[in-house]
Amino acid sequence: MIRLPRLGPIRTSPDDPRLFSFNNERDAIVHDVVERVTTGRSPGEVERLLADAAYEEIRRLESQRDAEASADLSGWRSRARRIHGMDAGERSAELARAASHYAWDIAGNFDPRVFRFVTRLVPTLLTGVMAPSTLPNLLGGDRWLGDRVLTQGDTDLLRRLSKNATLVITPTHSSNLDSVVFGFALERAGLPPVTYGAGKNLFTNPFISFFMHNLGAYRVDRRIRALLYKEVLKAYSCVLIERGYHSLFFPGGTRSRSGGVETRVKLGLLGSAVEAWVRSVVSGHERPVAIVPLTINYVLTLEAESLIREHLKESGRAQFIMEDDEFSQLDRWNTFFRKTLMMDAAVILRFGTPIDPFGYRMDDTGASYDSRGRLVDRRSYVLKDGVPAMDANRDAEYTRELGEIICQHFKRETVVVSTAVVAKVLFARLAQALPGLDLYQRLRMRGQVIVPREEVLADIDALRGKLRALADQGKLVLSPVVDGTPAPQLLERALSAWSGYHTRPAARWQDGGLVLEDLNLLYYYQNRLGCFAKDLAATTPAHASRAAEATR
Amino acid sequence: MTTDRERPVTVLGGGRFGRALASAVHRAGRRALLVSRSGIDIGGPPPEGVEAVGELARAVAESNLVLIAVGSDRMVEMARELGAVCSGRHSLVHGLRGLVTHDHGETLEPASVVLRRETDVRRVGVLAGPLVATSVLAGRPGGCIVASRYDECIAEVRAALTGPMLRVYRTDDCVGVEVAAALVGTLAMAAGFALGAGFGPSATAVLVTRGMRDAGHVGRLFGAHPETFTGLAGFGDLVAAMADEERPEVRLGRLVAEGRSWHDAIRQVGRVGVELTMLAPRIVALAKRSKVDVPVLEAIAGVLSGAFDTPAALRSLMERDLS
């Protein structure tokens, strides 16, 4: 773990973000986590948890077969042999040791010096390195990059709310770059830094690892299947939120392979947010928890090719961790950034309305309101015999409902970008041209379909009319480019984004028509609109597009 | 401090079913508050030990559990009224044997969805199965099923109703129980017709069994578990209906089989008849839109709408391809 040397504890001032105190509290946090996971368990539960951990860890480490694994493997084998001969006290102590090992492996680190360095210098350096033509304006790099990364939503409200509630940001997940652009957007919006769980595979890149290690990320090892590990991870997240650390986790769990917006979320870490709030109410010191759905919308996705490949193979679901995709290839990074930095609004982050653990809208004081504007008494949801109480079944159900509500917010806050519109139009043409074929047969028809330019432009205007009608109903959001760019330029923008970055262009010009070339890519980008299929089918264009009107 | 079990239970709806529930609550040793907007005296004085309360807000303020025994025509309005007075501590459990319709029948909704939408209450449930009002009022033994995703809600209902003469089973398939409860009425009507028309036991058994299979397919459209339809909410309730000559659904079928016009028969059995005759065609339309094959329900809907007569409906079922 790479950390900068430090002689004494971090000194914080009252105005510093909460995360600045993290290192000073880390020991206490780990202690809380271990205690929470181990206390109050029956001897049978302790034995089952230990046996499960030994079984799962031996299985994992045997297949891992590296130097790191062999040391741990002998430890777990020895533990497995001893478990059944231990008395209850020994087993409890062994459980605490295992939980402590996991908790320290997960625990993050936050160095304010690295944070200040990143927030002050990285945008400028990144801009200068990736777009040398802007070097004369290097000092204005932050602003320049800011034109590429747009932030939408009521960030003023979130800033005020962050003083009265613990924020739990829950973004959509398309790329490993999400946390990088999110960090940049967060800082630009003047929002406090957050702690977050990052896949351990991301820590293999030394450059990324350094920042991850020092900016509050905690490590999530998805290879570990042991129930004990999952409990420690959830308890860690819960303790952080309870202690007022603003947090981020991707409720989808892993990057969207299909390119679509998440329509289902994983409930483990989300449950930790609900539990943290309930515990605060039970303790008599309610600290509101505000869940903030966020959509991250890329014109160009760094790992689109490998993600859609995995999706189509159907072997790369949640459990699959790609070690060697575009994220680990520096040349792809370079090309990606060059393309991205040439586009205005290349990434749009849209913060949704903050909601409480029951999905009710929150104001900046942390109060909740239902859909009719009535003040909601949150405490009433956790009362038992008139006093707040924990209840695992009830809270699991609240979490499940919260997951569904977050997905509704994701849909509503999806920003439709140019590549999604053009891909949707071209993919629809592919389906029209190849009736009777299933999806996989169609995807094999590379270069077989040519669509005349005028027809593509007409389709873009027609689709945009429908999307605008949906946007008017508050069902989605159009990016400024999609909203205000005439169809020919919109088409060119999408084609130019794809060409030169992806291995094969999604589509190319030939004799005044567009040849549909990389159908997997078209499929990937059009999937962003997949959750609107029913809405689009039931919608008639509200009115002619403003962009089309502008060209007349 | 008042514990949850010491609080009274509110029952909304002064009809036969509401009065039966209130009576069961009293028999289980809990205070029962019976609220009826149309006046308790509509169905007679409140059952023994049950308190009649005129004001919904007062009853709800005292209770955690609210049992709703109103018809589908009043469900939305009732949900809105409850929305103004309920909070997160309440459990709302309805006993509606039907679905709530919107957009002139285009949209069918389980009442639990309406309650979730119109109120801030999360602990929503449904009470169904062979719960026969006259038996409950008379204190005869019986059972029913409560469905909710919330254990607390189920525990509250069990504590409120379970007694020496009433067993309350449980499931978490709320929507399954609601669809089953709604379609059992339709199948009971068809069974009444079949028996009245002299179809015989074999044809009647085939009709209701295959009809329940159709109901399971419809349930799946709403996200229900198929096994719910073979349990108390499905077959359990249907067996009870067929054994109860006074059950309005069965009477409706029998009356038509005996040669009464639908109009006449509906007038005899009351509001239930109107809801029943409207439900089947709407369910079939929904199934068609979703490309789900429901031949028995289609035949029933065809007869109800006058699209074909009974012999034609019977032929359509008997001549279906067995493959």
Coordinates of C-alpha atoms in Angstrom, one line a residue, chain A residues 36-367:
Chain A
R36 CA -20.7 -5.6 15.4
V37 CA -20.0 -8.6 13.2
T38 CA -18.9 -10.9 16.1
T39 CA -21.1 -10.0 19.1
G40 CA -24.5 -11.4 19.9
R41 CA -24.0 -14.6 17.8
S42 CA -25.0 -18.0 19.0
P43 CA -22.2 -20.7 19.2
G44 CA -23.9 -22.4 16.2
E45 CA -23.7 -19.2 14.1
V46 CA -20.1 -18.6 15.0
E47 CA -19.2 -22.2 13.9
R48 CA -21.2 -21.9 10.7
L49 CA -19.6 -18.5 9.8
L50 CA -16.1 -19.8 10.5
A51 CA -16.7 -23.1 8.6
D52 CA -18.1 -21.2 5.6
A53 CA -15.2 -18.8 5.6
A54 CA -12.7 -21.6 5.7
Y55 CA -14.4 -23.5 2.9
E56 CA -14.8 -20.5 0.6
E57 CA -11.3 -19.1 1.3
I58 CA -9.5 -22.5 0.7
R59 CA -11.4 -22.9 -2.5
R60 CA -10.6 -19.4 -3.7
L61 CA -6.9 -19.4 -2.6
E62 CA -6.3 -22.9 -4.2
S63 CA -7.5 -21.5 -7.5
Q64 CA -5.6 -18.2 -7.1
R65 CA -2.2 -20.0 -6.8
D66 CA 0.0 -16.9 -6.4
A67 CA 2.5 -15.9 -3.7
E68 CA -0.1 -13.9 -1.8
A69 CA -2.4 -16.8 -1.8
S70 CA -0.1 -19.5 -0.5
A71 CA 0.5 -17.7 2.9
D72 CA -3.2 -17.2 3.4
L73 CA -4.0 -20.7 2.2
S74 CA -1.9 -22.4 4.9
G75 CA -3.5 -20.2 7.6
W76 CA -7.1 -21.1 6.5
R77 CA -6.2 -24.8 6.2
S78 CA -4.9 -24.8 9.7
R79 CA -8.0 -22.9 10.9
A80 CA -10.3 -25.4 9.1
R81 CA -8.6 -28.3 10.8
R82 CA -8.9 -26.7 14.3
I83 CA -12.5 -25.3 14.1
H84 CA -14.4 -28.4 15.2
G85 CA -12.0 -29.0 18.1
M86 CA -12.4 -25.5 19.5
D87 CA -14.6 -24.6 22.5
A88 CA -17.1 -21.8 22.1
G89 CA -14.7 -19.1 23.5
E90 CA -11.9 -20.1 21.1
R91 CA -14.2 -20.1 18.2
S92 CA -15.4 -16.6 19.1
A93 CA -11.8 -15.4 19.4
E94 CA -11.0 -17.0 16.0
L95 CA -14.1 -15.3 14.4
A96 CA -12.9 -12.0 15.8
R97 CA -9.4 -12.6 14.4
A98 CA -10.8 -13.4 10.9
A99 CA -13.2 -10.5 11.0
S100 CA -10.4 -8.2 12.0
H101 CA -8.2 -9.5 9.2
Y102 CA -10.9 -8.7 6.7
A103 CA -11.8 -5.3 8.2
W104 CA -8.1 -4.2 8.0
D105 CA -7.9 -5.5 4.4
I106 CA -11.0 -3.4 3.5
A107 CA -10.2 -0.3 5.5
G108 CA -9.3 2.8 3.5
N109 CA -7.0 5.7 4.0
F110 CA -7.4 9.4 3.5
D111 CA -4.6 11.8 3.1
P112 CA -5.7 15.5 2.9
R113 CA -2.4 16.3 1.2
V114 CA -3.1 14.0 -1.7
F115 CA -6.7 15.3 -1.8
R116 CA -5.5 18.9 -2.1
F117 CA -2.9 17.9 -4.8
V118 CA -5.5 16.1 -6.8
T119 CA -8.2 18.8 -6.6
R120 CA -5.8 21.6 -7.4
L121 CA -3.4 20.1 -10.0
V122 CA -4.8 17.1 -11.6
P123 CA -7.4 18.7 -13.8
T124 CA -4.8 21.1 -15.2
L125 CA -2.2 18.4 -15.6
L126 CA -4.7 16.0 -17.2
T127 CA -5.8 18.6 -19.6
G128 CA -2.2 19.6 -20.5
V129 CA -1.0 16.1 -21.0
M130 CA -4.0 14.9 -23.0
A131 CA -4.6 18.0 -25.0
P132 CA -1.3 19.7 -25.6
S133 CA -2.9 22.3 -27.9
T134 CA -4.4 23.8 -24.8
L135 CA -1.0 24.4 -23.1
P136 CA -1.2 28.1 -23.6
N137 CA -4.3 28.0 -21.4
L138 CA -2.9 25.6 -18.9
L139 CA -3.8 27.7 -16.0
G140 CA -7.4 27.6 -17.1
G141 CA -7.3 23.8 -17.6
D142 CA -9.9 23.2 -14.9
R143 CA -12.4 25.4 -16.7
W144 CA -11.5 23.8 -20.0
L145 CA -11.9 20.3 -18.7
G146 CA -15.1 21.5 -17.0
D147 CA -16.6 22.1 -20.4
R148 CA -16.1 18.4 -21.2
V149 CA -17.5 17.1 -17.9
L150 CA -20.9 18.7 -17.3
T151 CA -22.6 18.5 -13.9
Q152 CA -26.3 18.8 -13.7
G153 CA -28.8 18.7 -10.8
D154 CA -29.3 20.8 -7.7
T155 CA -25.8 20.7 -6.3
D156 CA -26.5 23.8 -4.1
L157 CA -29.2 21.8 -2.3
L158 CA -26.8 18.9 -1.9
R159 CA -24.1 21.2 -0.5
R160 CA -26.5 22.5 2.1
L161 CA -27.9 19.1 2.8
S162 CA -24.4 17.6 3.3
K163 CA -24.2 19.7 6.5
N164 CA -27.3 18.2 8.0
A165 CA -27.3 14.6 6.6
T166 CA -24.9 11.9 5.5
L167 CA -24.9 11.7 1.8
V168 CA -24.9 8.3 0.1
I169 CA -24.3 8.9 -3.6
T170 CA -25.5 6.0 -5.7
P171 CA -24.4 6.3 -9.4
T172 CA -25.0 4.3 -12.5
H173 CA -21.9 2.4 -13.4
S174 CA -20.6 2.3 -17.0
S175 CA -16.8 2.5 -16.7
N176 CA -13.9 2.3 -14.3
L177 CA -13.5 6.0 -15.1
D178 CA -16.7 6.7 -13.2
S179 CA -15.0 7.3 -9.9
V180 CA -12.5 9.6 -11.6
V181 CA -15.0 11.8 -13.3
F182 CA -17.2 11.7 -10.3
G183 CA -14.4 12.9 -8.1
F184 CA -13.7 15.8 -10.4
A185 CA -17.4 16.7 -10.7
L186 CA -17.8 16.5 -6.9
E187 CA -15.0 18.9 -6.3
R188 CA -16.1 21.3 -9.0
A189 CA -19.6 21.3 -7.5
G190 CA -18.1 22.2 -4.1
L191 CA -19.5 19.0 -2.6
P192 CA -17.5 17.3 0.2
P193 CA -15.3 14.3 -0.7
V194 CA -16.8 10.8 -0.2
T195 CA -15.5 7.4 0.8
Y196 CA -16.2 4.6 -1.6
G197 CA -15.7 0.9 -2.2
A198 CA -13.5 0.1 -5.1
G199 CA -12.9 -3.3 -6.6
K200 CA -9.5 -4.7 -5.5
N201 CA -8.7 -5.4 -9.1
L202 CA -8.4 -1.6 -9.6
F203 CA -5.6 -1.5 -7.1
T204 CA -3.3 -3.5 -9.4
N205 CA -2.5 -0.3 -11.4
P206 CA 0.1 1.5 -9.3
F207 CA -0.9 5.0 -10.5
I208 CA -4.6 4.4 -9.8
S209 CA -3.8 2.5 -6.7
F210 CA -1.9 5.4 -5.1
F211 CA -4.9 7.7 -5.5
M212 CA -7.4 5.1 -4.5
H213 CA -5.4 4.4 -1.3
N214 CA -5.1 7.9 -0.3
L215 CA -8.5 9.4 -1.2
G216 CA -10.7 7.3 1.0
A217 CA -11.4 4.3 -1.1
Y218 CA -11.9 1.0 0.7
R219 CA -11.1 -2.2 -1.0
V220 CA -13.7 -4.7 -2.1
D221 CA -12.4 -8.1 -3.1
R222 CA -15.2 -9.6 -5.2
R223 CA -13.3 -12.9 -5.3
I224 CA -14.0 -13.5 -1.6
R225 CA -17.3 -15.4 -1.3
A226 CA -17.3 -16.0 2.5
L227 CA -20.4 -14.8 4.3
L228 CA -18.2 -13.4 7.0
Y229 CA -16.4 -11.1 4.5
K230 CA -19.7 -9.8 3.1
E231 CA -20.9 -9.1 6.7
V232 CA -17.7 -7.3 7.5
L233 CA -17.9 -5.2 4.3
K234 CA -21.5 -4.2 5.0
A235 CA -20.7 -3.4 8.6
Y236 CA -17.8 -1.3 7.5
S237 CA -20.0 0.7 5.1
C238 CA -22.7 1.0 7.8
V239 CA -20.2 2.2 10.5
L240 CA -18.8 4.8 8.1
I241 CA -22.3 6.2 7.3
E242 CA -23.4 6.1 10.9
R243 CA -20.3 8.2 11.7
G244 CA -21.3 10.8 9.2
Y245 CA -18.9 9.9 6.4
H246 CA -20.4 10.8 3.0
S247 CA -20.3 7.6 0.9
L248 CA -20.5 6.4 -2.6
F249 CA -21.3 3.0 -3.9
F250 CA -22.5 1.7 -7.2
P251 CA -25.7 -0.1 -6.4
G252 CA -25.5 -2.0 -9.7
G253 CA -22.5 -3.7 -8.2
T254 CA -20.5 -3.8 -11.4
R255 CA -20.3 -1.9 -14.7
S256 CA -23.3 -2.3 -16.9
R257 CA -22.2 -4.8 -19.5
S258 CA -25.1 -4.1 -21.9
G259 CA -24.7 -0.3 -21.9
G260 CA -28.2 0.0 -20.4
V261 CA -29.2 1.9 -17.3
E262 CA -29.5 -0.3 -14.3
T263 CA -33.0 -1.6 -13.8
R264 CA -32.1 -3.8 -10.8
V265 CA -29.6 -3.1 -8.0
K266 CA -27.8 -5.1 -5.4
L267 CA -29.0 -4.6 -2.0
G268 CA -26.1 -5.4 0.2
L269 CA -24.4 -2.1 0.5
L270 CA -27.6 -0.2 0.0
G271 CA -28.9 -2.1 3.1
S272 CA -26.0 -0.7 5.1
A273 CA -27.3 2.8 4.4
V274 CA -30.7 1.9 5.6
E275 CA -29.3 0.1 8.6
A276 CA -27.0 3.1 9.5
W277 CA -30.0 5.4 9.6
V278 CA -32.1 3.0 11.6
R279 CA -29.3 2.5 14.1
S280 CA -29.0 6.3 14.5
V281 CA -32.7 6.5 15.3
V282 CA -32.5 3.6 17.7
S283 CA -29.6 5.3 19.5
G284 CA -31.7 8.4 20.0
H285 CA -29.4 10.6 17.8
E286 CA -31.0 10.6 14.4
R287 CA -28.5 11.5 11.7
P288 CA -30.5 11.8 8.4
V289 CA -29.2 9.7 5.6
A290 CA -29.8 11.1 2.1
I291 CA -29.4 8.8 -0.9
V292 CA -28.5 10.7 -4.0
P293 CA -29.1 8.8 -7.3
L294 CA -26.6 10.0 -10.0
T295 CA -26.4 9.1 -13.6
I296 CA -23.1 9.2 -15.4
N297 CA -23.6 9.6 -19.1
Y298 CA -20.7 9.2 -21.6
V299 CA -20.8 10.0 -25.2
L300 CA -18.0 7.5 -25.6
T301 CA -17.4 4.7 -23.1
L302 CA -13.8 3.6 -22.5
E303 CA -14.5 -0.1 -22.2
A304 CA -17.6 -0.3 -24.5
E305 CA -16.1 -3.1 -26.7
S306 CA -15.2 -5.5 -24.0
L307 CA -18.3 -4.8 -21.9
I308 CA -20.7 -5.6 -24.7
R309 CA -18.6 -8.6 -25.6
E310 CA -19.0 -9.9 -22.1
H311 CA -22.7 -9.1 -22.1
L312 CA -23.2 -11.0 -25.3
K313 CA -21.3 -14.0 -24.1
E314 CA -23.5 -14.0 -21.0
S315 CA -20.6 -15.2 -19.0
G316 CA -19.5 -11.9 -17.7
R317 CA -22.3 -11.1 -15.2
A318 CA -21.7 -9.7 -11.8
Q319 CA -19.2 -12.3 -10.7
F320 CA -16.9 -11.8 -13.7
I321 CA -14.0 -9.4 -13.2
M322 CA -12.1 -8.4 -16.4
E323 CA -8.5 -8.0 -15.6
D324 CA -7.4 -7.0 -19.1
D325 CA -9.9 -4.7 -20.7
E326 CA -9.3 -1.2 -22.1
F327 CA -9.0 0.2 -18.6
S328 CA -5.6 -1.5 -18.2
Q329 CA -4.3 -0.5 -21.7
L330 CA -2.5 2.9 -21.6
D331 CA -2.7 3.5 -25.3
R332 CA -6.5 3.1 -25.1
W333 CA -6.6 5.6 -22.3
N334 CA -4.6 8.1 -24.3
T335 CA -6.9 7.8 -27.4
F336 CA -9.9 7.9 -25.2
F337 CA -8.9 11.1 -23.5
R338 CA -7.9 12.7 -26.7
K339 CA -11.3 12.0 -28.2
T340 CA -13.1 12.9 -25.0
L341 CA -11.3 16.2 -24.6
M342 CA -12.3 17.3 -28.1
M343 CA -16.0 17.0 -27.3
D344 CA -18.0 19.5 -25.3
A345 CA -20.2 17.7 -22.8
A346 CA -18.4 14.4 -23.4
V347 CA -19.5 13.2 -19.9
I348 CA -22.7 14.4 -18.1
L349 CA -23.2 13.7 -14.5
R350 CA -26.7 14.4 -13.3
F351 CA -27.5 14.4 -9.6
G352 CA -31.0 13.4 -8.8
T353 CA -33.2 14.5 -6.0
P354 CA -31.9 13.4 -2.6
I355 CA -34.2 10.8 -1.0
D356 CA -34.4 9.3 2.4
P357 CA -34.2 5.5 3.1
F358 CA -37.9 5.2 2.1
G359 CA -37.5 7.1 -1.1
Y360 CA -39.1 10.3 0.0
R361 CA -37.7 13.6 -1.3
M362 CA -35.5 15.4 1.2
D363 CA -35.0 19.2 1.6
D364 CA -31.8 20.9 2.6
T365 CA -32.5 20.5 6.3
G366 CA -32.9 16.8 6.0
A367 CA -36.7 16.7 6.3

